[in-house]
């Protein structure tokens, strides 16, 4: 499916990214790329919410430790918008295993272990829409027009 300028993705800085003081570095990657911030909040998620977020992985052996780790500290929840933002966001993150992530990607530059890969990004438009609805209320998604849009899109 062709991506549109109003495509959205759910990006979340995980507890390790927050604890290691990498919020600004991760935010900067999306901001400088030209994507539009639609929503952002700092919160302590419950295990219940995280179990829903990672529901597709519930049968995996690492699921219980993943949920416990994700609930161990606050996270930064964000919605970013732009042309191809779901796929580009994944490219910017790098591989799930930071050891396989290229330098220049977020995981390639800032982390080492698969269980401490600092940032989440939706893997499809469909899962992005589900995750955005899970983490944000409709009224938390801010409607605004960045003045730089005409310099980012032809
Ligand atoms: P991604 O976060 O790249 O979308 P995923 O959805 O397959 O990857 O898994 C969600 C998270 O679970 C991932 O960011 C880190 C953790 N995880 C995945 N595979 C793992 C493994 N084999 N061992 C430990 N943790 C793993
Ligand atoms: Mg995933």
Tab-separated table of C-alpha atoms and ligand atoms in Angstrom:
chain	number	residue	atom	x	y	z
A	1	UNK	CA	0.000	0.000	0.000
A	2	UNK	CA	1.361	3.440	-0.925
A	3	UNK	CA	2.208	5.460	2.154
A	4	UNK	CA	0.690	8.873	2.698
A	5	UNK	CA	1.921	12.012	4.416
A	6	UNK	CA	-0.531	11.383	7.258
A	7	UNK	CA	0.789	7.892	8.028
A	8	UNK	CA	1.489	7.480	11.737
A	9	UNK	CA	3.675	5.264	13.882
A	10	UNK	CA	3.965	4.553	17.583
A	11	UNK	CA	7.463	5.097	18.962
A	12	UNK	CA	8.252	4.385	22.610
A	13	UNK	CA	11.496	5.032	24.461
A	14	UNK	CA	11.875	2.021	26.731
A	15	UNK	CA	12.947	2.073	30.412
A	16	UNK	CA	16.618	1.546	29.483
A	17	UNK	CA	16.543	4.503	27.066
A	18	UNK	CA	15.007	6.689	29.776
A	19	UNK	CA	17.371	5.504	32.536
A	20	UNK	CA	20.415	5.993	30.307
A	21	UNK	CA	19.466	9.598	29.510
A	22	UNK	CA	18.879	8.943	25.814
A	23	UNK	CA	15.430	10.563	25.472
A	24	UNK	CA	16.820	13.655	23.733
A	25	UNK	CA	19.062	11.656	21.369
A	26	UNK	CA	16.204	9.418	20.233
A	27	UNK	CA	13.730	12.306	19.877
A	28	UNK	CA	16.284	14.225	17.848
A	29	UNK	CA	16.540	11.493	15.201
A	30	UNK	CA	12.825	11.734	14.393
A	31	UNK	CA	12.702	15.510	14.682
A	32	UNK	CA	15.698	16.146	12.424
A	33	UNK	CA	14.424	13.666	9.827
A	34	UNK	CA	11.413	15.932	9.340
A	35	UNK	CA	8.658	13.790	10.817
A	36	UNK	CA	5.878	15.549	12.672
A	37	UNK	CA	5.303	14.947	16.382
A	38	UNK	CA	1.605	14.300	16.983
A	39	UNK	CA	1.621	13.172	20.623
A	40	UNK	CA	4.071	12.579	23.452
A	41	UNK	CA	3.812	11.613	27.113
A	42	UNK	CA	6.050	10.373	29.911
A	43	UNK	CA	4.404	7.666	31.962
A	44	UNK	CA	4.832	4.594	34.135
A	45	UNK	CA	3.052	1.801	32.226
A	46	UNK	CA	1.346	-1.106	34.008
A	47	UNK	CA	2.178	-4.734	33.262
A	48	UNK	CA	-1.423	-5.107	32.104
A	49	UNK	CA	-1.025	-2.415	29.417
A	50	UNK	CA	2.341	-3.841	28.348
A	51	UNK	CA	0.905	-7.365	28.095
A	52	UNK	CA	-1.663	-5.963	25.659
A	53	UNK	CA	0.988	-4.029	23.740
A	54	UNK	CA	3.121	-7.166	23.340
A	55	UNK	CA	0.109	-9.530	23.049
A	56	UNK	CA	1.409	-11.100	19.816
A	57	UNK	CA	4.507	-12.272	21.713
A	58	UNK	CA	2.650	-13.815	24.682
A	59	UNK	CA	3.751	-17.362	23.796
A	60	UNK	CA	7.452	-16.453	23.567
A	61	UNK	CA	9.751	-17.628	26.378
A	62	UNK	CA	11.035	-14.070	26.923
A	63	UNK	CA	7.522	-12.574	27.289
A	64	UNK	CA	7.363	-12.487	31.141
A	65	UNK	CA	10.805	-10.869	31.474
A	66	UNK	CA	9.996	-8.455	28.619
A	67	UNK	CA	6.834	-7.252	30.354
A	68	UNK	CA	8.581	-6.966	33.754
A	69	UNK	CA	11.484	-5.024	32.221
A	70	UNK	CA	9.139	-2.696	30.339
A	71	UNK	CA	7.237	-1.959	33.577
A	72	UNK	CA	10.432	-1.385	35.579
A	73	UNK	CA	10.744	2.365	34.885
A	74	UNK	CA	8.869	5.098	33.025
A	75	UNK	CA	8.682	5.200	29.240
A	76	UNK	CA	8.223	7.995	26.693
A	77	UNK	CA	5.264	7.345	24.384
A	78	UNK	CA	5.122	9.153	21.051
A	79	UNK	CA	3.184	9.328	17.827
A	80	UNK	CA	5.134	10.506	14.778
A	81	UNK	CA	3.589	11.280	11.391
A	82	UNK	CA	4.890	11.511	7.834
A	83	UNK	CA	5.401	9.848	4.478
A	84	UNK	CA	6.463	6.239	5.043
A	85	UNK	CA	7.006	6.853	8.758
A	86	UNK	CA	6.288	3.240	9.796
A	87	UNK	CA	8.932	1.634	7.563
A	88	UNK	CA	11.390	4.522	7.866
A	89	UNK	CA	10.952	4.496	11.648
A	90	UNK	CA	11.914	0.804	11.690
A	91	UNK	CA	14.945	1.520	9.492
A	92	UNK	CA	15.970	4.331	11.848
A	93	UNK	CA	15.637	1.973	14.838
A	94	UNK	CA	17.730	-0.803	13.296
A	95	UNK	CA	17.301	-4.529	13.890
A	96	UNK	CA	15.624	-6.005	16.971
A	97	UNK	CA	19.057	-7.341	17.978
A	98	UNK	CA	21.345	-4.302	18.369
A	99	UNK	CA	24.302	-6.531	17.473
A	100	UNK	CA	22.854	-6.863	13.980
A	101	UNK	CA	21.966	-3.151	13.682
A	102	UNK	CA	24.047	-0.943	11.440
A	103	UNK	CA	25.962	2.007	12.860
A	104	UNK	CA	23.889	5.124	12.259
A	105	UNK	CA	20.706	3.452	13.472
A	106	UNK	CA	19.384	4.140	16.971
A	107	UNK	CA	19.969	0.587	18.191
A	108	UNK	CA	23.242	0.377	16.246
A	109	UNK	CA	24.567	3.498	17.945
A	110	UNK	CA	23.260	3.306	21.499
A	111	UNK	CA	22.843	-0.274	22.695
A	112	UNK	CA	24.209	-3.816	22.713
A	113	UNK	CA	21.740	-6.446	23.998
A	114	UNK	CA	18.434	-7.633	22.460
A	115	UNK	CA	16.690	-7.357	25.845
A	116	UNK	CA	17.878	-3.743	26.253
A	117	UNK	CA	17.264	-2.256	22.817
A	118	UNK	CA	16.032	1.150	24.139
A	119	UNK	CA	13.224	1.965	21.717
A	120	UNK	CA	10.048	0.473	20.233
A	121	UNK	CA	8.635	1.205	16.779
A	122	UNK	CA	5.480	-0.182	15.141
A	123	UNK	CA	6.157	-2.833	12.480
A	124	UNK	CA	3.195	-2.097	10.152
A	125	UNK	CA	0.551	0.564	9.551
A	126	UNK	CA	-2.031	-1.789	11.013
A	127	UNK	CA	-0.115	-2.416	14.240
A	128	UNK	CA	0.730	1.311	14.453
A	129	UNK	CA	-2.964	2.186	14.442
A	130	UNK	CA	-3.689	-0.444	17.113
A	131	UNK	CA	-0.773	0.702	19.293
A	132	UNK	CA	-1.677	4.397	18.981
A	133	UNK	CA	-5.238	3.570	20.079
A	134	UNK	CA	-3.892	1.483	22.984
A	135	UNK	CA	-1.514	4.150	24.355
A	136	UNK	CA	-3.320	7.401	23.526
A	137	UNK	CA	-6.784	8.869	23.786
A	138	UNK	CA	-8.053	10.550	20.624
A	139	UNK	CA	-7.874	14.001	22.287
A	140	UNK	CA	-4.170	13.505	23.077
A	141	UNK	CA	-3.355	13.424	19.343
A	142	UNK	CA	-2.577	17.074	18.613
A	143	UNK	CA	-3.745	18.707	15.391
A	144	UNK	CA	-1.177	21.246	14.157
A	145	UNK	CA	0.702	22.309	11.036
A	146	UNK	CA	4.481	22.651	11.284
A	147	UNK	CA	5.598	25.759	9.376
A	148	UNK	CA	8.462	23.826	7.784
A	149	UNK	CA	6.187	21.363	5.904
A	150	UNK	CA	6.704	23.078	2.520
A	151	UNK	CA	10.474	22.614	2.913
A	152	UNK	CA	10.131	18.910	3.690
A	153	UNK	CA	7.557	17.890	1.086
A	154	UNK	CA	7.514	18.907	-2.585
B	1	LIG	P1	10.919	-5.258	17.681
B	1	LIG	O1	10.973	-4.500	18.993
B	1	LIG	O2	12.147	-5.017	16.863
B	1	LIG	O3	9.639	-5.013	16.922
B	1	LIG	P2	9.765	-7.814	18.466
B	1	LIG	O4	8.447	-7.171	18.294
B	1	LIG	O5	10.012	-9.118	17.765
B	1	LIG	O6	10.959	-6.823	18.035
B	1	LIG	O7	10.052	-8.065	20.009
B	1	LIG	C1	9.668	-7.092	20.967
B	1	LIG	C2	10.785	-6.926	21.961
B	1	LIG	O8	10.968	-8.153	22.654
B	1	LIG	C3	12.142	-6.600	21.349
B	1	LIG	O9	12.298	-5.231	21.093
B	1	LIG	C4	13.076	-7.112	22.401
B	1	LIG	C5	12.353	-8.315	22.960
B	1	LIG	N1	12.835	-9.535	22.295
B	1	LIG	C6	12.564	-9.948	21.047
B	1	LIG	N2	13.182	-11.099	20.752
B	1	LIG	C7	13.862	-11.427	21.880
B	1	LIG	C8	14.708	-12.509	22.242
B	1	LIG	N3	14.972	-13.496	21.391
B	1	LIG	N4	15.247	-12.506	23.488
B	1	LIG	C9	14.975	-11.500	24.355
B	1	LIG	N5	14.172	-10.468	24.087
B	1	LIG	C10	13.640	-10.416	22.861
B	2	LIG	MG1	7.695	-5.467	17.446
